[in-house]
XYZ file of C-alpha atoms in Angstrom:
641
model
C -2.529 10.722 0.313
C -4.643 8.273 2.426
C -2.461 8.633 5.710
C -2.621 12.335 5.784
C -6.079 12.701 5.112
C -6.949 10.472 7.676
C -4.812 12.357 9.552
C -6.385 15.863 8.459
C -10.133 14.229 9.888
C -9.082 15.900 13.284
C -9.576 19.370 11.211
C -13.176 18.511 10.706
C -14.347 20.290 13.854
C -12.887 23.324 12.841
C -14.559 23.774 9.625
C -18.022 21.848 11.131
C -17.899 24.722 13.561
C -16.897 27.328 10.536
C -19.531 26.348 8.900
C -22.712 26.405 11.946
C -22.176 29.839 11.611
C -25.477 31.675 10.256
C -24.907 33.084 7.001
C -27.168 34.045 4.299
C -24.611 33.231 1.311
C -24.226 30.372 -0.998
C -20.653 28.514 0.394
C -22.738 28.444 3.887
C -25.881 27.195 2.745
C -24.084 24.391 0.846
C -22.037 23.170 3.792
C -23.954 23.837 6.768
C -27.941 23.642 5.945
C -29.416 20.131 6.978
C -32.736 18.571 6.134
C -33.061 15.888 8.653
C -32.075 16.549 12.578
C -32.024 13.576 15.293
C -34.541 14.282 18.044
C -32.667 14.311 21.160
C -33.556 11.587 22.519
C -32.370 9.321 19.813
C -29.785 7.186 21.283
C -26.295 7.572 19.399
C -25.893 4.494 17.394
C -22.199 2.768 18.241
C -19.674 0.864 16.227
C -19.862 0.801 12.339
C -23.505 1.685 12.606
C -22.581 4.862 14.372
C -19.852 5.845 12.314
C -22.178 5.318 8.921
C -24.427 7.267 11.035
C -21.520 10.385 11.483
C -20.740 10.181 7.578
C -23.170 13.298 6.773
C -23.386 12.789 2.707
C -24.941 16.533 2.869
C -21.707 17.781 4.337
C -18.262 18.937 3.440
C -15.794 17.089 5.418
C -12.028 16.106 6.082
C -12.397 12.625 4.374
C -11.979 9.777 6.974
C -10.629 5.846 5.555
C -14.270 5.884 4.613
C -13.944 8.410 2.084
C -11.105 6.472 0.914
C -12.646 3.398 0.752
C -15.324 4.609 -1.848
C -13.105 6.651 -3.650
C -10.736 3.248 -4.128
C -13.955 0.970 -5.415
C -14.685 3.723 -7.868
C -10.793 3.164 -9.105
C -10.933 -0.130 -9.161
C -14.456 -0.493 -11.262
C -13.917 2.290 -13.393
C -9.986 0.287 -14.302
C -12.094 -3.179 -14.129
C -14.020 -1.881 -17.004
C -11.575 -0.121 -19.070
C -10.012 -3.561 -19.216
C -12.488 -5.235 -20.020
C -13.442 -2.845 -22.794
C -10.299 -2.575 -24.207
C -9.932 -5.373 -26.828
C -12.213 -4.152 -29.319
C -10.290 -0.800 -29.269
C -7.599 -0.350 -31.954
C -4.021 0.910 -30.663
C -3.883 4.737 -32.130
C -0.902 6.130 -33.449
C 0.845 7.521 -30.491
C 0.350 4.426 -28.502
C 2.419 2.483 -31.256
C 5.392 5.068 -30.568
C 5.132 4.635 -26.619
C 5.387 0.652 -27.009
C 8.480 1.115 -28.895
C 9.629 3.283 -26.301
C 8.795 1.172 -23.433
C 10.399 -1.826 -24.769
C 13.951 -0.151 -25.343
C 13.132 1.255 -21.440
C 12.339 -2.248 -20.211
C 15.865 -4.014 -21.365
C 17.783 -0.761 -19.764
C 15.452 -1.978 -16.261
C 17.012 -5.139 -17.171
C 20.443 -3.600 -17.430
C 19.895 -1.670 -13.952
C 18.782 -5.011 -11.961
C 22.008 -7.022 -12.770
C 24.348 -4.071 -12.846
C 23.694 -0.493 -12.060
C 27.009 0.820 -12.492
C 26.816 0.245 -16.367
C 23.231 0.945 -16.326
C 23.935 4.794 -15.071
C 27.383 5.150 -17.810
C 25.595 7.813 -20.538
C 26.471 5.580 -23.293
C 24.111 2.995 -22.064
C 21.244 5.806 -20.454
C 21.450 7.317 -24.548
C 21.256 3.703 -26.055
C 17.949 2.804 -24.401
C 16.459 6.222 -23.294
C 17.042 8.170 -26.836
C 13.934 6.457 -28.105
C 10.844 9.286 -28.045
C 12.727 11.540 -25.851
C 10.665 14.520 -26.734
C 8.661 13.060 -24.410
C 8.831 12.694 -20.555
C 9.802 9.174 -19.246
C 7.028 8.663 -15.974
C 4.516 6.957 -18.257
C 6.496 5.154 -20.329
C 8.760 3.801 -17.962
C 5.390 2.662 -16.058
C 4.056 0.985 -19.394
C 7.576 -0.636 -19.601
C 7.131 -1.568 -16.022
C 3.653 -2.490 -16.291
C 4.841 -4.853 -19.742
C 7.830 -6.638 -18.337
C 5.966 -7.769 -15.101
C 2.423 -8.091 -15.805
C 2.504 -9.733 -19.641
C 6.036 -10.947 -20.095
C 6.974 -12.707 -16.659
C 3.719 -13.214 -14.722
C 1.047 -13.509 -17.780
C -1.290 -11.557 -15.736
C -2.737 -10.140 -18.896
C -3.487 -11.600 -22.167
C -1.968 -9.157 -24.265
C 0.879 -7.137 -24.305
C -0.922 -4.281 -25.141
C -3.399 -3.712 -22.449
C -0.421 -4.663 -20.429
C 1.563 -1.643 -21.038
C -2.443 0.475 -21.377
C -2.401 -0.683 -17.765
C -0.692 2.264 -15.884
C -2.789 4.727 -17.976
C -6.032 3.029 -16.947
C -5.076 3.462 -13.455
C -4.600 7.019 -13.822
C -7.727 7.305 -14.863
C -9.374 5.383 -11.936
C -6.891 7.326 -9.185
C -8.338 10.739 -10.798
C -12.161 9.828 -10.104
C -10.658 8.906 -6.509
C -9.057 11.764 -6.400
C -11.671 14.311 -7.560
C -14.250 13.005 -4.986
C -11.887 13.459 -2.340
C -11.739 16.910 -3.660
C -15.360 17.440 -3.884
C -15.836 16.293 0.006
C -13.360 18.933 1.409
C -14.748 21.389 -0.888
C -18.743 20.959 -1.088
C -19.866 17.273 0.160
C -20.038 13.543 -0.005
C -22.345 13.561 -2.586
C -21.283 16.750 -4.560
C -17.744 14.709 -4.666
C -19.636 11.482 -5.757
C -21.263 12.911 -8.392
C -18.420 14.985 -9.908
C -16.210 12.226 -9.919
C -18.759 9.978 -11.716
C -19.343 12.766 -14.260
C -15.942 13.002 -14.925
C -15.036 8.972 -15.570
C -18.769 9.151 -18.016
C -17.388 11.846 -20.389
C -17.162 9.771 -23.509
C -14.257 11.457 -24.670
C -12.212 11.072 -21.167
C -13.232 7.386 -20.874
C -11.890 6.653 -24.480
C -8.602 8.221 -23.284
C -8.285 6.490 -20.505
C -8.121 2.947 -22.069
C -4.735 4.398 -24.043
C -0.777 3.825 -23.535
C -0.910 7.772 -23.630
C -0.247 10.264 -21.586
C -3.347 12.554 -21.327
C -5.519 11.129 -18.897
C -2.443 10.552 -16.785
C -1.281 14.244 -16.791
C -5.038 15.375 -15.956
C -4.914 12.888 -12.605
C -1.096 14.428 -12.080
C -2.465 17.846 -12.340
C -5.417 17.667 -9.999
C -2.890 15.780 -7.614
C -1.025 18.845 -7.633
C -3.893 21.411 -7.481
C -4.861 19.027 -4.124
C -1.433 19.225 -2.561
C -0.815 22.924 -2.932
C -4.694 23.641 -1.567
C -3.739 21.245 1.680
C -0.458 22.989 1.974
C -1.723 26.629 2.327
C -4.141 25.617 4.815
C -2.630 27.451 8.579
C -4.911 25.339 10.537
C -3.072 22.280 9.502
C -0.452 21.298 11.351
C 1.279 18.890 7.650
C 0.715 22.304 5.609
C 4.565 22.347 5.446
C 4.515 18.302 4.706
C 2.201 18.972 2.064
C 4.292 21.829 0.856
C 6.971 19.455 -0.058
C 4.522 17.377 -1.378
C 3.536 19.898 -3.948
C 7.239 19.910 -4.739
C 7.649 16.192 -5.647
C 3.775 15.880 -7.347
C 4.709 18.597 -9.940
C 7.613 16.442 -10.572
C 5.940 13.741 -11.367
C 3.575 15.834 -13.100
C 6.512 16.828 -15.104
C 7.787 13.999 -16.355
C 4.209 12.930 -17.819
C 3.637 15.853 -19.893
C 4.324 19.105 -20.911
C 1.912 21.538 -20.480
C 2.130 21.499 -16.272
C 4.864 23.734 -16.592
C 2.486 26.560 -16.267
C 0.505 25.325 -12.376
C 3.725 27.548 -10.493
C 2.218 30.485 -12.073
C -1.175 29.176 -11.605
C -0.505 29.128 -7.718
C 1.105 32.185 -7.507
C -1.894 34.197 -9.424
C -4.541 32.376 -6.799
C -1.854 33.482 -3.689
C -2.104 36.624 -4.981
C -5.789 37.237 -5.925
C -6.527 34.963 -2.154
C -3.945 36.312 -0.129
C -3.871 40.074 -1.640
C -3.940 41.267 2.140
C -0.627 39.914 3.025
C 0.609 40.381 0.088
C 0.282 43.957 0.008
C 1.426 44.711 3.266
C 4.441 42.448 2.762
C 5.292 43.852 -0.290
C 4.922 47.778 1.234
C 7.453 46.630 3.379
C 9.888 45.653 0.178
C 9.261 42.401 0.821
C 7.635 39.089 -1.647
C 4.831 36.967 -0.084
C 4.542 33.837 -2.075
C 3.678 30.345 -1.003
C 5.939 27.497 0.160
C 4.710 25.202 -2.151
C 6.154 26.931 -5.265
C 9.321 27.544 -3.544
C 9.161 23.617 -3.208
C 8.090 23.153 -6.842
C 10.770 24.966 -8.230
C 13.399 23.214 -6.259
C 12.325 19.723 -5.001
C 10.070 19.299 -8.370
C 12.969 20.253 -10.793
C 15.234 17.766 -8.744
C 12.729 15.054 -8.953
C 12.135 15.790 -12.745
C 15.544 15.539 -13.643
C 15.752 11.981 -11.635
C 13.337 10.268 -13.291
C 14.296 11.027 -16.470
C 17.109 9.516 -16.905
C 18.178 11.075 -20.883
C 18.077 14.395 -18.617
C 20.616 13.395 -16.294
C 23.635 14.178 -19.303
C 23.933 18.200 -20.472
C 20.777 18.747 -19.435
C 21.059 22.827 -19.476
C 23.924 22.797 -21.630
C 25.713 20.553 -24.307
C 29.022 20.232 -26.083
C 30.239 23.514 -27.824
C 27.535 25.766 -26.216
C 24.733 24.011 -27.729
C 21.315 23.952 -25.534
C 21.321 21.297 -23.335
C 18.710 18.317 -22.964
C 16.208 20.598 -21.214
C 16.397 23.608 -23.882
C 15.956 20.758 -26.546
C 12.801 19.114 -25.227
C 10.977 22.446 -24.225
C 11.969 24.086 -27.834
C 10.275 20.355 -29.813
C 6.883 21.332 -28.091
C 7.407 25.331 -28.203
C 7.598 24.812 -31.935
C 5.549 21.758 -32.374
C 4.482 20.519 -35.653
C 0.795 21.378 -36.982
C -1.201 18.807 -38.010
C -4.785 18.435 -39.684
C -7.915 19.024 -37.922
C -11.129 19.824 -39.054
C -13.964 21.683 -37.720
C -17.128 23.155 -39.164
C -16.174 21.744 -42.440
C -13.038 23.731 -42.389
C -9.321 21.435 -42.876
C -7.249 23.802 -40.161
C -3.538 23.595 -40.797
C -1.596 26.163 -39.629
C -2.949 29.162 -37.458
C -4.239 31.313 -37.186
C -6.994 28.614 -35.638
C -10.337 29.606 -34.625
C -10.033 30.938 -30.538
C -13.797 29.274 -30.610
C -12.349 25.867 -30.746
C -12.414 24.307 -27.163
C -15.489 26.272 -26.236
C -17.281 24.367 -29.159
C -15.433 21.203 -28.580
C -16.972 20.986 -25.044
C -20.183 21.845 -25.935
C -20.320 19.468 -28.452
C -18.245 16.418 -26.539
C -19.383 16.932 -22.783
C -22.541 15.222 -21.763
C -25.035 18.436 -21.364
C -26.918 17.043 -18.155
C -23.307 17.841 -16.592
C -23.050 21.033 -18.393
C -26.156 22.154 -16.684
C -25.097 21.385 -13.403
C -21.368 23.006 -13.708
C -23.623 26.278 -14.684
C -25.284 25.541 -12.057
C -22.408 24.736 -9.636
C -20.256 27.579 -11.304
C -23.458 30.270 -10.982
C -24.113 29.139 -7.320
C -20.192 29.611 -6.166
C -19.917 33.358 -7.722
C -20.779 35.036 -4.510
C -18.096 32.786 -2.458
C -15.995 33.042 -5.561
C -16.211 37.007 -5.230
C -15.753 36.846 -1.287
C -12.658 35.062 -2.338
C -11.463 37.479 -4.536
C -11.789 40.547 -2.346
C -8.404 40.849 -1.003
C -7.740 42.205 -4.142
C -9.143 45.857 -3.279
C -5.761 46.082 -1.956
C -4.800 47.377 -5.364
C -7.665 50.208 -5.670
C -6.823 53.840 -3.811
C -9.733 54.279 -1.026
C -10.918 57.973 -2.228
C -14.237 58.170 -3.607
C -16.583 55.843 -4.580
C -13.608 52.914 -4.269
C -14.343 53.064 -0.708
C -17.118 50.452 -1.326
C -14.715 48.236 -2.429
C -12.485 48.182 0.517
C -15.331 47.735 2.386
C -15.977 44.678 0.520
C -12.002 43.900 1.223
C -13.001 43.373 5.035
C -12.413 39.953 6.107
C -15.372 37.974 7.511
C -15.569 34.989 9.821
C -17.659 33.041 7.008
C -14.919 33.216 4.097
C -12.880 30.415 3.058
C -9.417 31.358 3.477
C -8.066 28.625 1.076
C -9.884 30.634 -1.773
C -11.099 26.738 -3.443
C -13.604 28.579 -5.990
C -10.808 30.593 -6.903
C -8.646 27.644 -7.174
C -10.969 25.451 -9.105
C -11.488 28.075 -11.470
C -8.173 29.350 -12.203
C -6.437 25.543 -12.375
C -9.592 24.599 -14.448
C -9.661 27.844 -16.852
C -5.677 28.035 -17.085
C -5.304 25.011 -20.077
C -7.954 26.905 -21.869
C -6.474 30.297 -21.389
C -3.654 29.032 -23.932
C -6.461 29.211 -26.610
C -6.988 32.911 -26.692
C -4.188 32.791 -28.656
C -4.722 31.800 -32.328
C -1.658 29.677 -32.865
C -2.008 27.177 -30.236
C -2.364 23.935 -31.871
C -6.038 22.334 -31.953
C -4.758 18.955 -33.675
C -4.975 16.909 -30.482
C -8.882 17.543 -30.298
C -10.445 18.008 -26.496
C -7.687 15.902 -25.049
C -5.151 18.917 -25.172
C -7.349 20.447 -21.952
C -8.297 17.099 -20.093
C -6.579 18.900 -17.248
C -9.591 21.192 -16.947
C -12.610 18.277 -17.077
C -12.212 17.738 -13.255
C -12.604 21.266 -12.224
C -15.583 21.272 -14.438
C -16.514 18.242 -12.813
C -15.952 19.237 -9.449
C -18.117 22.502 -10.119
C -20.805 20.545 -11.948
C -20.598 18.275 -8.240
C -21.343 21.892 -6.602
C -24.651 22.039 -8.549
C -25.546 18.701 -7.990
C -25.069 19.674 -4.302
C -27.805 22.862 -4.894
C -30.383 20.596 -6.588
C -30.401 18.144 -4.289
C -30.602 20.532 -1.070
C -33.967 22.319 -3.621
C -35.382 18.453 -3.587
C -35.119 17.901 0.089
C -36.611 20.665 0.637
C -39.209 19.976 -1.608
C -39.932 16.485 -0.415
C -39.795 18.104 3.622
C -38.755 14.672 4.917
C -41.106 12.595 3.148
C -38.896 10.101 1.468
C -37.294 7.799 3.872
C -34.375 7.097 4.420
C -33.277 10.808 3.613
C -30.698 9.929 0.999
C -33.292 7.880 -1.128
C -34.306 10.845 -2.761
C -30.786 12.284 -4.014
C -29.649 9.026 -5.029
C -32.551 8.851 -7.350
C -31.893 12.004 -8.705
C -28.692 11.338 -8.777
C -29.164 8.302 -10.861
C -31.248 10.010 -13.146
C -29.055 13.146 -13.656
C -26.017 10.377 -14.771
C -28.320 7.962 -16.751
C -27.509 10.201 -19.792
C -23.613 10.669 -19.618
C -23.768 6.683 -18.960
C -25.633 5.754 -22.229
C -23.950 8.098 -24.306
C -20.272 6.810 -23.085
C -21.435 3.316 -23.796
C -22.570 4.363 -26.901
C -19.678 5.990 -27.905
C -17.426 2.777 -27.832
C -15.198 1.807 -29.333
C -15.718 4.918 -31.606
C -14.710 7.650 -28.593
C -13.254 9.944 -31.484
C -16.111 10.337 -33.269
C -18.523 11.017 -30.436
C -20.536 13.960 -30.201
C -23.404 14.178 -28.115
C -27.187 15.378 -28.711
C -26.476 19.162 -29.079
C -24.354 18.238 -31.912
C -27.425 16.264 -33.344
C -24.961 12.499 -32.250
C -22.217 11.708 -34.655
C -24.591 12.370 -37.572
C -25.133 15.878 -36.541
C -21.359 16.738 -35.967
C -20.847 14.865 -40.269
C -23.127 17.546 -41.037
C -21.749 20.192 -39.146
C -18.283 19.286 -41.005
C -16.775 18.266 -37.597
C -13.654 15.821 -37.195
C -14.887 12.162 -37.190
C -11.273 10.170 -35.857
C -7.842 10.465 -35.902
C -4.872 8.443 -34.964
C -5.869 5.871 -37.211
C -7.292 3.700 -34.014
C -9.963 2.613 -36.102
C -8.268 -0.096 -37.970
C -9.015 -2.033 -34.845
C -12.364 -2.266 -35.598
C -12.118 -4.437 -38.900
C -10.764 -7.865 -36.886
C -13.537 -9.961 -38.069
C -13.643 -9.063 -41.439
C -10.036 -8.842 -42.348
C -9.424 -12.311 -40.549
C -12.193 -13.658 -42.489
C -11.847 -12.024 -46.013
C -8.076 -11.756 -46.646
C -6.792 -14.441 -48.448
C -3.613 -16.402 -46.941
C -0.672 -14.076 -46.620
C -2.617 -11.462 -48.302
C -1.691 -7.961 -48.447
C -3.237 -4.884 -46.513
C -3.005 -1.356 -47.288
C -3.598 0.373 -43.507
C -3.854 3.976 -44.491
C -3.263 6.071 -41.529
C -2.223 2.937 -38.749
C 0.928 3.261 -37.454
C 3.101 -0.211 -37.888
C 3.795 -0.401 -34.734
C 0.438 -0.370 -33.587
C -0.504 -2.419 -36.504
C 2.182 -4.741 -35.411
C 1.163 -4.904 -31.444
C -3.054 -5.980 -33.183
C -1.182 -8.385 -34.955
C 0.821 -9.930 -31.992
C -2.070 -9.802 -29.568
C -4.249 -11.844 -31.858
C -6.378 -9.441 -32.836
C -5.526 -9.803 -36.706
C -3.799 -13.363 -37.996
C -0.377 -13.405 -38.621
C 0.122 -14.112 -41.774
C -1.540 -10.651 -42.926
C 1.093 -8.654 -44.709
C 1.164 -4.502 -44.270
C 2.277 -3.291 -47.658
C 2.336 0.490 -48.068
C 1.157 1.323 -51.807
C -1.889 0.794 -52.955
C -1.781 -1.276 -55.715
C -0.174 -4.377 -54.360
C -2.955 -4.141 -51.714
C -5.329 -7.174 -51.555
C -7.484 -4.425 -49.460
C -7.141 -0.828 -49.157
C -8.361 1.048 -45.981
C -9.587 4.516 -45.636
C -9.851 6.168 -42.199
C -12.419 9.006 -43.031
C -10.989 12.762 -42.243
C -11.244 16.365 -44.380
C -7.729 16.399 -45.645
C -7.825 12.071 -46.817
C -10.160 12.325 -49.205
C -7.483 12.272 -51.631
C -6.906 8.413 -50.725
C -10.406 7.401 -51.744
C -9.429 8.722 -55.573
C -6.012 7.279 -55.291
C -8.064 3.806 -54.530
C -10.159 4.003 -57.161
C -7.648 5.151 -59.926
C -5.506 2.046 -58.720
C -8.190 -0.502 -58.821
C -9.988 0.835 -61.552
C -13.737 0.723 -59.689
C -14.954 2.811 -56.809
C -16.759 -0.145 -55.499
C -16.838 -0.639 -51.648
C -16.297 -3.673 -50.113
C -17.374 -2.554 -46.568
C -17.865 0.318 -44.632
C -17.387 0.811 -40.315
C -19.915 3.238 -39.147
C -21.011 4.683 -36.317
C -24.997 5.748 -36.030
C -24.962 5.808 -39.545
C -21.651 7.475 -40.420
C -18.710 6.078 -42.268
C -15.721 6.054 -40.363
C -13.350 3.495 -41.722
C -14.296 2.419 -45.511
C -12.762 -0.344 -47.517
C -12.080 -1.182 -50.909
C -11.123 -4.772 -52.442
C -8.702 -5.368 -55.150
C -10.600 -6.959 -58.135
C -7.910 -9.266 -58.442
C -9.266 -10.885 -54.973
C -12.098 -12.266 -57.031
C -10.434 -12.682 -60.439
C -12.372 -9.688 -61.684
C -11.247 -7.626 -64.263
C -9.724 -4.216 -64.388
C -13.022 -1.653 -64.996
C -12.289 1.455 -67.412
């Protein structure tokens, strides 16, 4: 990505020049207006000086190794302090599966070093790649990776589990890279700055990110698509058809990290079409199809790479023994029919559908910081008449008689229009996860992280307002504040001040997060919203468990998976001598992680214990989360009626 951005700088002429021309809409004020103008008889500073003095942060721009170099310090803090805030976090549910899974993947690595020939034989690919295989194998393969090298062989970590949370937190540093790369070739430095810090400061997203999961992972993998197949349908440059194949091998990646970026090929197509309606018409009046390369390549070179890196998919993978679906028809029919599972929201358990279409609408407005809810309004509200420019190709489709005439006037093209369509792009690969919600049976169990793959659109469009509000304050300050970019950074700092506290605030508790509109986590108890899930929270009682259980005393842990119990225990986070036992009544302590549909535990507690007493409670701003109850026989007390 670095190397052919670099290369792509020479492009910035072209769209510098695009963008002097005068133009009274919004897409030309935001990359072309400036606020401070060298006299000319400033002399042109040289060396470093003068290139700081070329890197407009007003402007939208081809990033240059600059660009890059910013966008790699915000991966490496942003990873630097998921590490460092991951030990107080408990391993959740999932993550206890994936460690399982990357262990069995690590000894077939092992197997492929010494001898690849056995390593490849299907009996040994099924022995070792069996484990989770409704699953893809990218990130587990990397937490394998990440496990074998970094904890078992060179110690670089202290415990195995952050070792194999590694790869995941690096996802989510490469997708604030990433998304202000995006921002600079779409609005400017600073629009790209700010959208890429909103996105890492959503309390829910930086939660994620800490996990051996794969949903901050496939949100980087998507936008790293999105970016290839925008580079690759741009004429003017001369890698479009490199980044064409690009496209091809990033969705397969994508692919093997989750499922749900099966659906960008039709994403792509839907933008050519709205973008390129033009050429699209007159190809197809001629029988022909106009579609872009980079599907062509997705569907070919990203099914091919899919299959390779999977290695349980290299053995029937369209069709088994007897007839039977093969591999592929398999995996995509576990997460066509997937399981429900419990989730509540405004006080109502949701089970099975039909689930409220309201759901992610709510969820965001309740989970995203609002300062950068304001400014993707404002971002969103200031792109429409680009956005509509953008759009206009498809007049195509309406007859010219009458009063449609207008609308193929609008259809002309005009030297000021971006011919990538990016507001189209943005919105369509940000809106397309939700779309799948307009439906009433598409699962809501996963909470907000089931659209992560939209957060850096929003981000990117909430950059875009930042962008507007800044050019408003320059204005309003008419060079008074100096140097110029005082000002905006101050803003700037003031507009992220709020998503900053509230994602500190929300640790280690990301789950139950909610931010003011919601009235905080006490608002959203009220509300009857979902506090946890995943059973992370067992994480949170270290000190008191290591303190209070007696020697080789016996823990009830509720909804903690063992293996993710058992990874706390070998990291040192609980002592070793702890036993999980999975009644109640042979419990020394009894946990309770607090959802709608596990109240039932609490009465199952108290009926086996014969008291209701607690023995102590994890909240967050007031709000139980994780309770527990002590066995009388701890204390020698007796059994109460």
């Amino acid at each position: 990505m670095s190397a052919a951005d670099t290369n792509a700088s020479a492009e910035a002429p072209a769209e510098t020049a695009a963008a002097a021309e005068p133009t009274k809409s919004t897409d030309q004020e935001i990359s072309s207006e400036k606020t401070e103008e060298k006299t000319p008889s400033e002399p042109e500073p040289k060396g470093l000086a003068g290139l700081f003095a070329r890197w407009d942060w007003r402007e939208k721009s081809a990033p240059i190794w600059l660009d890059h170099a910013l966008g790699f310090v915000l991966c490496a803090l942003y990873v630097l302090l998921l590490i460092r805030t991951a030990r107080n976090l408990g391993y959740a549910r999932d993550e206890g599966f994936y460690f399982d899974a990357a262990r069995s993947y690590a000894r077939w690595f092992d197997l492929l070093a010494t001898n690849w020939r056995e390593a490849v034989q299907r009996s040994n690919v099924d022995a070792f790649w069996t484990v989770n295989h409704e699953h893809p194998a990218l990130m587990k393969s990397l937490f394998a990776l990440s496990w074998k090298y970094l904890y078992v062989k060179h110690r670089v970590f202290a415990e195995a589990g952050t070792a194999m949370r590694f790869p995941g937190m690096v996802m989510g540093g490469l997708a604030l890279w990433l998304v202000y790369i995006m921002g600079t070739r779409a609005y400017s430095r600073r629009a790209g700055l700010v959208a890429a810090l909103s996105l890492g400061f959503m309390p829910r997203i930086f939660y994620h990110s800490h996990l051996d999961c794969f949903d901050v992972p496939v949100t980087f993998w998507w936008a790293l698509v999105v970016y290839c197949y925008w580079r690759s349908i741009d004429e003017t440059n001369k890698s479009a058809l490199l980044w064409g194949v690009l496209t091809g091998v990033a969705w397969g990646f994508a692919l093997n990290v989750k499922f749900n970026v099966f659906m960008l090929p039709v994403v792509f197509l839907i933008h050519w079409f709205v973008v390129r309606g033009r050429n699209v018409g007159d190809v197809a009046r001629k029988g022909g199809i106009s579609a872009p390369v980079a599907v062509l390549s997705m569907l070919t070179i990203g099914i091919a790479t899919f299959i390779a890196l999977w290695p349980w998919m290299w053995f029937d993978f369209l069709m088994g023994e007897g007839g039977r679906p093969g591999r592929l028809g398999e995996y995509l029919g576990f997460h066509w029919n997937h399981p429900y599972y419990n989730m509540e929201f405004f006080g109502h358990n949701y089970f099975r559908p039909p689930f409220p279409r309201s759901y992610p609408y709510m969820m965001i407005l309740f989970t995203v910081p609002a300062v950068t809810l304001v400014l993707f309004f404002v971002g969103f509200a200031s792109r429409v008449p680009s956005l509509l420019r953008q759009s206009a190709p498809l007049a195509w489709l309406i007859p010219p008689v009458g009063p449609f005439k207008r609308a193929h006037d609008f259809n002309k093209e005009r030297a000021t229009d971006d011919p990538l369509g990016t507001d189209v792009l943005f919105f369509g690969a940000g809106y397309a996860i939700l779309a799948l919600w307009l439906k009433p049976n598409t699962p809501i169990f996963g909470g907000t992280k089931h659209w992560f793959t939209a957060y850096p659109f929003l981000a990117l469009f909430a950059g875009a307002g930042f962008e507007v509000i800044a050019r408003q304050l320059e204005r309003a300050l008419d060079g008074r504040v100096r140097p110029a970019w005082l000002g905006w950074t101050a803003m700037a700092s003031l507009l992220l001040a709020p998503s900053l506290v509230q994602t500190a605030h929300s640790h280690p508790f990301g789950l139950s997060q909610y931010t003011p509109l919601a009235g905080g986590t006490p608002g959203a108890a009220d509300y009857g919203m979902n506090r946890q899930f995943w059973g992370f929270t067992t994480g949170s009682l270290t000190g008191y468990f290591n303190e209070r259980v007696p020697q080789n005393g016996a823990v009830y842990i509720h909804d903690t998976a063992w293996p993710s119990w058992e990874m706390m225990q070998s990291d040192g986070r609980f002592r070793s001598d702890i036993r999980v036992v999975w009644e109640i009544s042979p419990a020394d302590y009894s946990i309770v992680h607090h959802e709608l549909h596990m109240m039932e535990v609490d009465a199952q507690i108290w009926t086996a214990y014969g008291q209701a007493r607690l023995s102590h409670v994890v909240t967050h701003d007031g709000v139980p989360i994780v309770s527990v109850y002590e066995n009388p026989r701890v204390r020698n007390e007796g059994r109460q009626p």
